[in-house]
């Protein structure tokens, strides 16, 4: 069996590992303490926040089929949220999300889905790969302690494009195809309130403000009942304010959220901020994954398609199909 190293155990790396596990010997590496990447959550008792991905859709049959076992087991459930759009402070329109057109979330938190997907895979967590070296017909990986992490026949980068650029050998033929892909940041503010805020929505898409999204995490299935609000900045605002300190960002986003919520706003008793450097990318044209058969290198990730969980799946499953065909 071919030995394959996948660097990055977000949804694209995990999907690829899952789809290739019967045809290759797979080892995944991730610098995080838990698999899942941007499918993340933060616990600060009694509050729980999905501060990255808010929900995901399965618009294609292939993704729905892939999700089905976890939907059946309850690790993924629809979030039947009271959804509204708020434009320039005015509540535009709203509707309740239904199970017929599911907006999925991990249960009991967003990271539960990648954790379930990771079961049975060989994943080296807390391992930041900082160097990839070609050794005749194999690849050697090194982590940030200088330790060698094994020799592999194939190497797959499954991470945001800027991180691929940092790590990949610049003389690699695929390197040229990474130019001009810019992922945008997002600042995620987490607020915990002592008493419930009685709002006319569970999730709000905001327009005409520095923030693009507010969600009440406790309204997702099987969450703690403590009033936990997630506020996302727009990608553009985060880009323009990248040099602002955390406390300045918290102050501005909190003010913007309080303006949306209006007179029922209470001061939060808990606040924290996550600054996602590589959150989102506009829809892309071109191949869904990149591979070089001669160099035995491949790349997958949402950014080859668009900044969505389903895109991460599509990129990885396209790559899995290509590799399985080649190895047959
Ligand atoms: C704030 C925010 C909100 C979002 N909301 C939604 C939403 O509501 N719906 C939706 O569909 N999508 C949403 N997205 C996008 C979604 O998160 C991504 O499309 C998807 O999770 C991408 O998965 P991925 O595996 O391609 O990348 P990632 O999840 O980024 O995974 C990459 C992994 O690589 C690891 N890594 C990177 N460099 C190294 C290294 N050198 N060594 C080892 N490991 C490394 C990282 O730790 C990470 O785990 C959101 C993203 C953010 C940040």
Short mmCIF file of C-alpha atoms and ligand atoms in Angstrom, two decimals:
data_model
loop_
_atom_site.label_atom_id
_atom_site.label_comp_id
_atom_site.label_asym_id
_atom_site.label_seq_id
_atom_site.Cartn_x
_atom_site.Cartn_y
_atom_site.Cartn_z
CA UNK A 1 0.00 0.00 0.00
CA UNK A 2 1.14 3.55 -0.71
CA UNK A 3 2.08 5.62 2.32
CA UNK A 4 0.28 8.97 2.21
CA UNK A 5 0.83 11.95 4.53
CA UNK A 6 -2.03 14.45 4.74
CA UNK A 7 -1.05 17.74 6.37
CA UNK A 8 -4.16 19.32 7.86
CA UNK A 9 -7.04 17.49 9.55
CA UNK A 10 -9.82 19.97 8.84
CA UNK A 11 -12.83 18.74 6.90
CA UNK A 12 -10.90 18.38 3.64
CA UNK A 13 -8.01 16.38 5.15
CA UNK A 14 -10.37 14.20 7.19
CA UNK A 15 -12.63 13.54 4.20
CA UNK A 16 -9.64 12.54 2.10
CA UNK A 17 -8.29 10.28 4.85
CA UNK A 18 -11.69 8.69 5.23
CA UNK A 19 -12.12 8.05 1.49
CA UNK A 20 -8.60 6.68 0.98
CA UNK A 21 -8.23 4.61 4.14
CA UNK A 22 -8.96 1.30 2.41
CA UNK A 23 -6.56 1.86 -0.50
CA UNK A 24 -3.57 3.53 1.16
CA UNK A 25 -1.78 3.80 4.47
CA UNK A 26 -2.83 7.25 5.67
CA UNK A 27 -1.23 9.45 8.33
CA UNK A 28 -2.76 12.85 9.08
CA UNK A 29 -0.93 15.69 10.82
CA UNK A 30 -2.54 18.68 12.47
CA UNK A 31 -1.09 21.45 14.59
CA UNK A 32 -4.33 21.74 16.56
CA UNK A 33 -5.22 19.87 19.75
CA UNK A 34 -8.33 18.51 18.09
CA UNK A 35 -9.12 17.66 14.46
CA UNK A 36 -11.60 19.82 12.55
CA UNK A 37 -9.82 23.11 11.81
CA UNK A 38 -12.47 25.78 11.31
CA UNK A 39 -15.24 23.39 12.45
CA UNK A 40 -14.39 24.56 15.94
CA UNK A 41 -15.97 25.33 19.30
CA UNK A 42 -14.99 27.06 22.51
CA UNK A 43 -16.20 26.04 25.97
CA UNK A 44 -16.10 28.58 28.82
CA UNK A 45 -18.38 27.12 31.45
CA UNK A 46 -21.36 27.56 31.39
CA UNK A 47 -21.04 29.03 27.88
CA UNK A 48 -20.37 27.13 24.66
CA UNK A 49 -19.67 28.81 21.33
CA UNK A 50 -19.34 27.49 17.79
CA UNK A 51 -17.07 30.38 16.88
CA UNK A 52 -16.02 29.19 13.40
CA UNK A 53 -18.49 27.44 11.08
CA UNK A 54 -22.07 28.31 12.05
CA UNK A 55 -23.92 25.66 10.07
CA UNK A 56 -23.45 23.81 6.81
CA UNK A 57 -25.66 22.82 3.94
CA UNK A 58 -25.56 19.74 1.72
CA UNK A 59 -26.60 21.05 -1.67
CA UNK A 60 -25.18 18.08 -3.58
CA UNK A 61 -26.39 14.50 -3.36
CA UNK A 62 -22.81 13.30 -2.84
CA UNK A 63 -22.29 15.40 0.29
CA UNK A 64 -25.70 14.47 1.69
CA UNK A 65 -24.86 10.79 1.16
CA UNK A 66 -21.51 11.27 2.89
CA UNK A 67 -23.22 12.95 5.87
CA UNK A 68 -26.07 10.43 6.18
CA UNK A 69 -24.40 8.00 8.66
CA UNK A 70 -23.65 10.86 11.06
CA UNK A 71 -27.10 12.35 10.58
CA UNK A 72 -28.56 8.94 11.47
CA UNK A 73 -26.35 8.68 14.57
CA UNK A 74 -27.30 12.22 15.68
CA UNK A 75 -23.76 13.66 15.57
CA UNK A 76 -25.10 16.00 12.90
CA UNK A 77 -28.55 17.52 13.35
CA UNK A 78 -30.55 20.23 11.62
CA UNK A 79 -30.69 23.57 13.38
CA UNK A 80 -34.27 24.78 13.06
CA UNK A 81 -33.34 28.36 13.70
CA UNK A 82 -35.53 31.45 13.64
CA UNK A 83 -33.56 33.20 10.92
CA UNK A 84 -33.78 36.88 9.98
CA UNK A 85 -31.98 39.37 7.78
CA UNK A 86 -31.24 42.78 9.22
CA UNK A 87 -30.36 45.55 6.79
CA UNK A 88 -29.07 48.93 8.08
CA UNK A 89 -30.58 48.10 11.48
CA UNK A 90 -34.01 47.26 10.01
CA UNK A 91 -35.39 43.75 10.26
CA UNK A 92 -35.90 42.90 6.57
CA UNK A 93 -37.50 39.52 6.54
CA UNK A 94 -37.24 36.23 8.32
CA UNK A 95 -38.23 32.60 8.15
CA UNK A 96 -37.79 29.50 10.25
CA UNK A 97 -35.29 26.98 8.95
CA UNK A 98 -36.89 23.59 8.54
CA UNK A 99 -35.69 20.01 8.58
CA UNK A 100 -36.74 19.72 4.93
CA UNK A 101 -33.89 22.00 3.86
CA UNK A 102 -31.49 21.25 6.69
CA UNK A 103 -28.94 23.70 8.05
CA UNK A 104 -26.70 21.19 9.79
CA UNK A 105 -24.64 21.58 12.95
CA UNK A 106 -22.43 19.18 14.89
CA UNK A 107 -23.93 17.93 18.18
CA UNK A 108 -23.29 18.74 21.03
CA UNK A 109 -20.89 21.23 19.40
CA UNK A 110 -19.59 21.90 15.91
CA UNK A 111 -16.34 20.01 16.46
CA UNK A 112 -18.25 16.78 17.23
CA UNK A 113 -18.62 16.02 13.51
CA UNK A 114 -14.89 16.13 12.61
CA UNK A 115 -14.12 14.20 15.79
CA UNK A 116 -16.51 11.46 14.67
CA UNK A 117 -15.01 11.51 11.17
CA UNK A 118 -11.52 11.19 12.69
CA UNK A 119 -12.34 7.91 14.46
CA UNK A 120 -10.16 5.07 13.20
CA UNK A 121 -7.76 7.39 11.33
CA UNK A 122 -4.11 7.74 12.31
CA UNK A 123 -3.93 11.43 13.25
CA UNK A 124 -0.92 13.09 14.88
CA UNK A 125 -2.40 16.07 16.71
CA UNK A 126 -0.36 18.94 18.12
CA UNK A 127 2.12 18.41 15.28
CA UNK A 128 2.94 21.46 13.20
CA UNK A 129 4.78 20.42 10.04
CA UNK A 130 7.37 23.04 9.16
CA UNK A 131 9.41 21.31 6.50
CA UNK A 132 8.76 18.88 3.68
CA UNK A 133 11.80 17.42 1.95
CA UNK A 134 12.06 15.30 -1.15
CA UNK A 135 14.25 12.21 -0.48
CA UNK A 136 14.74 10.43 -3.83
CA UNK A 137 11.37 8.77 -4.39
CA UNK A 138 9.86 9.65 -1.00
CA UNK A 139 8.85 12.63 1.11
CA UNK A 140 10.21 13.34 4.58
CA UNK A 141 8.26 15.56 6.99
CA UNK A 142 9.64 17.49 9.96
CA UNK A 143 7.73 19.10 12.80
CA UNK A 144 8.55 22.27 14.72
CA UNK A 145 10.63 20.36 17.29
CA UNK A 146 12.88 19.23 14.44
CA UNK A 147 11.68 15.62 14.70
CA UNK A 148 11.29 13.60 11.52
CA UNK A 149 7.68 12.48 11.12
CA UNK A 150 8.22 9.60 8.71
CA UNK A 151 8.74 8.87 5.01
CA UNK A 152 5.84 8.88 2.57
CA UNK A 153 5.18 8.06 -1.08
CA UNK A 154 2.64 10.87 -1.46
CA UNK A 155 2.11 14.15 0.29
CA UNK A 156 -1.18 16.06 0.41
CA UNK A 157 -1.57 19.63 1.65
CA UNK A 158 -5.08 20.11 3.09
CA UNK A 159 -4.94 23.59 4.58
CA UNK A 160 -5.64 27.24 3.67
CA UNK A 161 -3.68 28.42 0.63
CA UNK A 162 -1.44 30.84 2.57
CA UNK A 163 -0.33 27.96 4.77
CA UNK A 164 0.38 25.80 1.70
CA UNK A 165 2.52 28.64 0.31
CA UNK A 166 4.47 28.82 3.59
CA UNK A 167 5.18 25.11 3.64
CA UNK A 168 5.45 23.93 0.06
CA UNK A 169 8.71 23.80 -1.82
CA UNK A 170 8.60 26.87 -4.09
CA UNK A 171 10.17 24.95 -6.96
CA UNK A 172 7.24 22.52 -6.96
CA UNK A 173 5.27 22.68 -10.21
CA UNK A 174 1.97 23.09 -8.37
CA UNK A 175 3.28 26.17 -6.59
CA UNK A 176 2.53 28.47 -9.55
CA UNK A 177 -1.14 27.54 -9.35
CA UNK A 178 -1.43 29.01 -5.85
CA UNK A 179 -0.98 32.59 -6.99
CA UNK A 180 -3.81 35.10 -6.73
CA UNK A 181 -5.97 33.15 -4.26
CA UNK A 182 -6.71 35.40 -1.34
CA UNK A 183 -8.56 34.15 1.70
CA UNK A 184 -10.11 36.81 3.90
CA UNK A 185 -10.12 36.96 7.70
CA UNK A 186 -13.06 37.09 10.10
CA UNK A 187 -13.13 38.27 13.72
CA UNK A 188 -15.40 36.14 15.91
CA UNK A 189 -16.64 37.67 19.15
CA UNK A 190 -18.05 35.37 21.84
CA UNK A 191 -20.33 36.89 24.47
CA UNK A 192 -21.89 35.15 27.48
CA UNK A 193 -24.89 36.73 29.24
CA UNK A 194 -26.08 36.06 32.77
CA UNK A 195 -29.78 36.13 31.88
CA UNK A 196 -31.36 35.08 28.58
CA UNK A 197 -31.76 37.83 25.98
CA UNK A 198 -35.25 37.56 24.54
CA UNK A 199 -34.56 38.20 20.86
CA UNK A 200 -36.81 37.89 17.80
CA UNK A 201 -34.22 35.61 16.15
CA UNK A 202 -31.78 32.77 16.77
CA UNK A 203 -29.58 33.65 13.80
CA UNK A 204 -29.31 36.93 11.94
CA UNK A 205 -27.55 37.82 8.72
CA UNK A 206 -26.56 41.46 9.06
CA UNK A 207 -26.01 43.92 6.23
CA UNK A 208 -24.71 47.48 6.27
CA UNK A 209 -22.65 47.08 9.48
CA UNK A 210 -19.15 45.97 10.54
CA UNK A 211 -20.74 42.69 11.58
CA UNK A 212 -22.23 40.12 9.23
CA UNK A 213 -23.74 37.58 11.61
CA UNK A 214 -25.17 37.07 15.09
CA UNK A 215 -26.20 33.68 16.41
CA UNK A 216 -27.48 32.45 19.73
CA UNK A 217 -25.54 29.26 20.27
CA UNK A 218 -27.89 27.87 22.94
CA UNK A 219 -30.65 27.56 20.31
CA UNK A 220 -28.69 24.87 18.46
CA UNK A 221 -29.60 21.26 19.28
CA UNK A 222 -28.38 19.79 22.59
CA UNK A 223 -26.42 22.89 23.68
CA UNK A 224 -25.93 24.27 27.17
CA UNK A 225 -28.83 26.63 27.98
CA UNK A 226 -26.49 29.48 29.00
CA UNK A 227 -27.04 32.51 26.78
CA UNK A 228 -24.05 32.34 24.37
CA UNK A 229 -23.85 34.79 21.48
CA UNK A 230 -21.46 34.57 18.52
CA UNK A 231 -20.87 37.73 16.49
CA UNK A 232 -18.89 37.66 13.23
CA UNK A 233 -17.33 40.70 11.64
CA UNK A 234 -17.58 41.04 7.89
CA UNK A 235 -14.50 39.67 6.11
CA UNK A 236 -13.74 43.14 4.75
CA UNK A 237 -13.93 44.77 8.18
CA UNK A 238 -11.53 42.18 9.64
CA UNK A 239 -9.13 42.77 6.76
CA UNK A 240 -9.18 46.54 7.21
CA UNK A 241 -8.79 46.31 11.01
CA UNK A 242 -6.20 43.54 11.15
CA UNK A 243 -3.83 45.82 13.06
CA UNK A 244 -6.37 46.76 15.74
CA UNK A 245 -5.75 45.23 19.16
CA UNK A 246 -8.08 42.54 20.47
CA UNK A 247 -9.60 44.94 22.99
CA UNK A 248 -10.34 47.53 20.28
CA UNK A 249 -11.95 44.86 18.09
CA UNK A 250 -14.06 43.55 20.99
CA UNK A 251 -15.26 47.08 21.79
CA UNK A 252 -16.31 47.87 18.20
CA UNK A 253 -17.99 44.53 17.50
CA UNK A 254 -19.80 44.58 20.85
CA UNK A 255 -21.11 48.06 20.07
CA UNK A 256 -22.27 46.92 16.62
CA UNK A 257 -24.03 43.88 18.13
CA UNK A 258 -25.73 45.98 20.81
CA UNK A 259 -27.08 48.32 18.11
CA UNK A 260 -28.64 45.34 16.32
CA UNK A 261 -30.13 43.91 19.51
CA UNK A 262 -31.45 47.30 20.69
CA UNK A 263 -33.02 48.10 24.03
CA UNK A 264 -32.97 44.56 25.43
CA UNK A 265 -29.15 44.49 25.32
CA UNK A 266 -27.49 43.60 28.65
CA UNK A 267 -23.79 43.81 29.39
CA UNK A 268 -22.17 40.39 28.82
CA UNK A 269 -20.42 38.72 31.76
CA UNK A 270 -18.05 36.77 29.48
CA UNK A 271 -16.28 37.94 26.34
CA UNK A 272 -13.57 36.51 24.13
CA UNK A 273 -12.33 36.94 20.59
CA UNK A 274 -11.00 34.58 17.93
CA UNK A 275 -9.32 36.20 14.96
CA UNK A 276 -9.53 33.79 12.03
CA UNK A 277 -6.83 34.78 9.56
CA UNK A 278 -8.06 32.52 6.77
CA UNK A 279 -11.82 32.30 7.05
CA UNK A 280 -13.39 32.67 3.65
CA UNK A 281 -12.80 33.00 -0.09
CA UNK A 282 -15.04 34.06 -2.96
CA UNK A 283 -16.13 31.32 -5.41
CA UNK A 284 -13.17 30.14 -7.51
CA UNK A 285 -12.92 28.81 -11.05
CA UNK A 286 -10.73 25.90 -12.08
CA UNK A 287 -9.85 22.49 -10.75
CA UNK A 288 -11.38 21.35 -7.47
CA UNK A 289 -8.04 19.91 -6.29
CA UNK A 290 -4.48 20.00 -7.63
CA UNK A 291 -2.20 17.05 -8.18
CA UNK A 292 1.14 16.28 -9.74
CA UNK A 293 1.53 12.59 -10.49
CA UNK A 294 5.25 12.82 -11.16
CA UNK A 295 6.13 14.69 -7.96
CA UNK A 296 3.46 12.75 -6.00
CA UNK A 297 2.08 15.90 -4.44
CA UNK A 298 -1.54 17.00 -4.15
CA UNK A 299 -3.50 19.89 -2.66
CA UNK A 300 -7.11 20.11 -1.53
CA UNK A 301 -9.17 22.52 0.54
CA UNK A 302 -12.28 24.68 0.46
CA UNK A 303 -10.36 27.59 -1.10
CA UNK A 304 -10.12 25.79 -4.44
CA UNK A 305 -13.92 26.10 -4.72
CA UNK A 306 -15.33 28.51 -2.10
CA UNK A 307 -15.30 29.07 1.65
CA UNK A 308 -17.84 26.42 2.60
CA UNK A 309 -17.75 23.09 4.42
CA UNK A 310 -19.36 21.42 1.41
CA UNK A 311 -16.58 22.83 -0.81
CA UNK A 312 -13.93 21.28 1.48
CA UNK A 313 -15.71 17.94 1.05
CA UNK A 314 -16.00 18.36 -2.74
CA UNK A 315 -12.33 19.23 -3.14
CA UNK A 316 -11.24 16.21 -1.08
CA UNK A 317 -13.60 13.77 -2.75
CA UNK A 318 -12.53 14.95 -6.21
CA UNK A 319 -8.91 14.35 -5.19
CA UNK A 320 -9.73 10.93 -3.71
CA UNK A 321 -11.37 9.88 -7.01
CA UNK A 322 -8.31 11.03 -8.99
CA UNK A 323 -5.87 9.20 -6.73
CA UNK A 324 -7.90 5.99 -6.62
CA UNK A 325 -8.05 6.00 -10.45
CA UNK A 326 -4.29 6.52 -10.70
CA UNK A 327 -3.44 3.83 -8.19
CA UNK A 328 -5.85 1.22 -9.62
C1 LIG B 1 -15.59 32.35 11.15
C2 LIG B 1 -15.91 31.32 10.10
C3 LIG B 1 -17.24 31.06 9.78
C4 LIG B 1 -17.56 30.11 8.81
N1 LIG B 1 -18.87 29.82 8.59
C5 LIG B 1 -19.19 28.85 7.73
C6 LIG B 1 -20.55 28.43 7.61
O1 LIG B 1 -21.43 28.91 8.34
N2 LIG B 1 -20.84 27.46 6.70
C7 LIG B 1 -19.87 26.86 5.93
O2 LIG B 1 -20.19 25.97 5.13
N3 LIG B 1 -18.56 27.23 6.05
C8 LIG B 1 -18.21 28.20 6.92
N4 LIG B 1 -16.89 28.55 7.08
C9 LIG B 1 -15.88 27.96 6.16
C10 LIG B 1 -15.49 26.55 6.62
O3 LIG B 1 -14.96 26.62 7.91
C11 LIG B 1 -14.43 25.97 5.68
O4 LIG B 1 -14.92 25.98 4.36
C12 LIG B 1 -14.00 24.53 6.00
O5 LIG B 1 -14.05 24.26 7.37
C13 LIG B 1 -12.60 24.33 5.43
O6 LIG B 1 -12.06 23.07 5.78
P1 LIG B 1 -10.56 22.73 5.34
O7 LIG B 1 -10.26 21.37 5.80
O8 LIG B 1 -10.40 23.00 3.88
O9 LIG B 1 -9.64 23.81 6.11
P2 LIG B 1 -9.39 24.02 7.67
O10 LIG B 1 -10.62 23.77 8.45
O11 LIG B 1 -8.77 25.37 7.78
O12 LIG B 1 -8.33 22.90 8.06
C14 LIG B 1 -6.95 23.05 7.83
C15 LIG B 1 -6.20 22.34 8.95
O13 LIG B 1 -4.80 22.38 8.65
C16 LIG B 1 -4.10 22.50 9.87
N5 LIG B 1 -2.77 23.03 9.55
C17 LIG B 1 -2.47 24.18 8.89
N6 LIG B 1 -1.13 24.30 8.75
C18 LIG B 1 -0.58 23.19 9.33
C19 LIG B 1 0.77 22.73 9.50
N7 LIG B 1 1.81 23.42 9.03
N8 LIG B 1 0.96 21.56 10.14
C20 LIG B 1 -0.08 20.83 10.62
N9 LIG B 1 -1.38 21.23 10.48
C21 LIG B 1 -1.62 22.39 9.84
C22 LIG B 1 -4.97 23.46 10.70
O14 LIG B 1 -4.71 23.31 12.08
C23 LIG B 1 -6.37 23.01 10.31
O15 LIG B 1 -6.90 22.07 11.23
C24 LIG B 1 -16.53 29.45 8.09
C25 LIG B 1 -15.19 29.70 8.43
C26 LIG B 1 -14.89 30.61 9.45
C27 LIG B 1 -13.46 30.82 9.86
#
